[in-house]
Amino acid sequence: MDKTLRRGPERQLGVKNDTKSVFFININVNSLCVCVCVCVCVCVCVCGLQYDLSASTFSPDGRVFQVEYAMKAVENSSTAIGIRCKDGIVFGVEKLVLSKLYEEGSNKRIFNIDRHVGMAVAGLLADARSLAEVAREEASNFRSNYGHDIPLKHLSDRVAMYVHAYTLYSAVRPFGCSFILGSYNKDDGAQLYMVDPSGISYGYWGCAIGKAKQAAKTEIEKLQMREMTCRELVKEVAKIIYIVHDEVKDKAFELELSWVGEVTNGRHELVPKDIKEEAEKYAKDSLEEEDDSDEDNM
Amino acid sequence: MEKHYTDSKVKGVSTGTTILAAVFDGGVVIGSDSRASIGGDYISSKTMNKVIQVHDRIFCGIAGSLADAQAVTKAAKSHLSFHSVQMESPPLVVAAASVLKDLCYKNKEELQAGFMTAGWDRKKGPQIYVVALGGMLLNQQVTIGGSGSTYIFGYVDAKYKPNMTREECVQFATNALALAMGRDNVSGGVAHLVVITEKEVEHVVVPGDKLPRFHDE
């Protein structure tokens, strides 16, 4: 009778390799709550086990799972790209429209951080908004203390430090968003930095975040951005967003374009309506051309 | 009210002073006299340098209470050195001046010191910023300060030209300081001049007997 009781819980849980839970069962066969506890532990994700419950725990192979899960949250969101050219920065965001009732132009994913700095985000939008506020305060305090515009590297370091602080404690969760910061001024030229949920910031000539980031990166690598101007780049950015947009899975989308550079006199602004329409037309035409050429090949 | 004392009536050791700064083509000259006195009666130092370095290419001329000025410039110097390490580049002159201005403005009740920040940076080249007693910040091409400055406003207005050469500007500064020291009883000693350009910083000291003499001396 004892033997049957002992084996029962083991079979229910389907435990094979987890020696720890087997041990528990052997010791406290009659204790129901222990079985339930073990059940909960083992049923959680196979890769994390109990190392993924808080950001303050490392796994035995040196990973912090909570941060990696936060990065997965970013990968679930739609794509945002930022490209630096010789006289400025262009941001493009694929904003998925989940309902026809949404007001056009609402729920922006590109923010103004300071006159000369813009930020495009991907991931949990609420997290991104609070980080935009943090970045705005940093830029504003710098200007108040030192009397000049904050250099972008410094701003991105400061916000990255803030994001990183949330990956240290179990009482808070990491931010579930990545963002791209871009700025232009006459002396330092154009700069582009990307910050991810782990709190690292890198400088880039072109980068992409979100679900189609791999495809977008491939397209960006084809561009000769160091020789392009902002006006040429706007069209290419629109084209890339149209290319990586998945017509099957996500239907309607709105393209958000913004730029900062010599063409805007160093101010970060949304691309004017006429230029945006021209860029979208170029993007749609290029897509059709590619479709046509595919058909010809077939 | 106490706040409206002129330099020479400030309690404690004050720098009844003449300080001046002028921008020339490619750099800036900042200079001062070297007398520190107590109440205008006793000279506590004949060779005090009132041009203090706050960073590699940024100097500050001080006027007012010596203790206050030293405390503020020390705080500013350490703040700026940390700031420049963080930014991985030398601080802008406007940043140095803003740091001093913040210190002066936030502690305006307790402090009685004014500054003249002069320096060279990569963005705007040679610049001068005046931080007045209460914490006002102003950018100027040529500026004078301290109790001795009242005697040389006319000279400076008449003789300063923009885009002078280095030699012309140094001569202009030496003359102005000599004239002020000749009339102000709390300014005197040697003339300290610092010439700041992109390449280097040169400290020139003109001893009292080598100062230019004018008609009735």
mmCIF file with all atom_site columns, C-alpha atoms in Angstrom, chain A residues 142-149 151 153-154 157-158 161 185 187-188, chain B residues 79-80 83 86-88 92 94-96 98-99 101-102 106 122-123:
data_model
loop_
_atom_site.group_PDB
_atom_site.id
_atom_site.type_symbol
_atom_site.label_atom_id
_atom_site.label_alt_id
_atom_site.label_comp_id
_atom_site.label_asym_id
_atom_site.label_entity_id
_atom_site.label_seq_id
_atom_site.pdbx_PDB_ins_code
_atom_site.Cartn_x
_atom_site.Cartn_y
_atom_site.Cartn_z
_atom_site.occupancy
_atom_site.B_iso_or_equiv
_atom_site.pdbx_formal_charge
_atom_site.auth_seq_id
_atom_site.auth_comp_id
_atom_site.auth_asym_id
_atom_site.auth_atom_id
_atom_site.pdbx_PDB_model_num
ATOM 1  C CA . PHE A 1 142 ? 21.366 69.244 -17.794 1.00 0.00 ? 142 PHE A CA 1
ATOM 2  C CA . ARG A 1 143 ? 20.387 72.383 -19.641 1.00 0.00 ? 143 ARG A CA 1
ATOM 3  C CA . SER A 1 144 ? 19.510 74.085 -16.379 1.00 0.00 ? 144 SER A CA 1
ATOM 4  C CA . ASN A 1 145 ? 22.814 73.122 -14.727 1.00 0.00 ? 145 ASN A CA 1
ATOM 5  C CA . TYR A 1 146 ? 25.236 73.589 -17.603 1.00 0.00 ? 146 TYR A CA 1
ATOM 6  C CA . GLY A 1 147 ? 23.595 76.099 -19.884 1.00 0.00 ? 147 GLY A CA 1
ATOM 7  C CA . HIS A 1 148 ? 23.762 74.074 -23.125 1.00 0.00 ? 148 HIS A CA 1
ATOM 8  C CA . ASP A 1 149 ? 22.072 71.200 -24.979 1.00 0.00 ? 149 ASP A CA 1
ATOM 9  C CA . PRO A 1 151 ? 25.096 65.698 -25.763 1.00 0.00 ? 151 PRO A CA 1
ATOM 10 C CA . LYS A 1 153 ? 25.837 60.100 -25.630 1.00 0.00 ? 153 LYS A CA 1
ATOM 11 C CA . HIS A 1 154 ? 25.510 61.517 -22.145 1.00 0.00 ? 154 HIS A CA 1
ATOM 12 C CA . ASP A 1 157 ? 24.129 56.847 -20.766 1.00 0.00 ? 157 ASP A CA 1
ATOM 13 C CA . ARG A 1 158 ? 21.986 58.459 -18.092 1.00 0.00 ? 158 ARG A CA 1
ATOM 14 C CA . MET A 1 161 ? 21.669 53.749 -16.109 1.00 0.00 ? 161 MET A CA 1
ATOM 15 C CA . ASN A 1 185 ? 23.602 69.601 -33.880 1.00 0.00 ? 185 ASN A CA 1
ATOM 16 C CA . ASP A 1 187 ? 29.165 70.803 -34.051 1.00 0.00 ? 187 ASP A CA 1
ATOM 17 C CA . ASP A 1 188 ? 28.730 67.136 -33.168 1.00 0.00 ? 188 ASP A CA 1
ATOM 18 C CA . HIS B 2 79  ? 32.211 69.575 -10.031 1.00 0.00 ? 79  HIS B CA 1
ATOM 19 C CA . LEU B 2 80  ? 33.709 70.444 -13.420 1.00 0.00 ? 80  LEU B CA 1
ATOM 20 C CA . HIS B 2 83  ? 31.548 66.550 -15.315 1.00 0.00 ? 83  HIS B CA 1
ATOM 21 C CA . GLN B 2 86  ? 31.570 61.892 -17.470 1.00 0.00 ? 86  GLN B CA 1
ATOM 22 C CA . MET B 2 87  ? 31.234 63.729 -20.764 1.00 0.00 ? 87  MET B CA 1
ATOM 23 C CA . GLU B 2 88  ? 34.606 62.414 -21.994 1.00 0.00 ? 88  GLU B CA 1
ATOM 24 C CA . LEU B 2 92  ? 32.301 74.166 -22.342 1.00 0.00 ? 92  LEU B CA 1
ATOM 25 C CA . VAL B 2 94  ? 29.270 78.197 -20.643 1.00 0.00 ? 94  VAL B CA 1
ATOM 26 C CA . ALA B 2 95  ? 28.980 75.008 -18.556 1.00 0.00 ? 95  ALA B CA 1
ATOM 27 C CA . ALA B 2 96  ? 31.680 76.215 -16.153 1.00 0.00 ? 96  ALA B CA 1
ATOM 28 C CA . SER B 2 98  ? 26.602 77.977 -15.291 1.00 0.00 ? 98  SER B CA 1
ATOM 29 C CA . VAL B 2 99  ? 28.014 75.888 -12.467 1.00 0.00 ? 99  VAL B CA 1
ATOM 30 C CA . LYS B 2 101 ? 26.190 80.882 -11.407 1.00 0.00 ? 101 LYS B CA 1
ATOM 31 C CA . ASP B 2 102 ? 24.141 78.147 -9.756  1.00 0.00 ? 102 ASP B CA 1
ATOM 32 C CA . LYS B 2 106 ? 21.373 79.416 -4.745  1.00 0.00 ? 106 LYS B CA 1
ATOM 33 C CA . ARG B 2 122 ? 35.959 73.625 -29.071 1.00 0.00 ? 122 ARG B CA 1
ATOM 34 C CA . LYS B 2 123 ? 32.438 74.785 -29.857 1.00 0.00 ? 123 LYS B CA 1
#
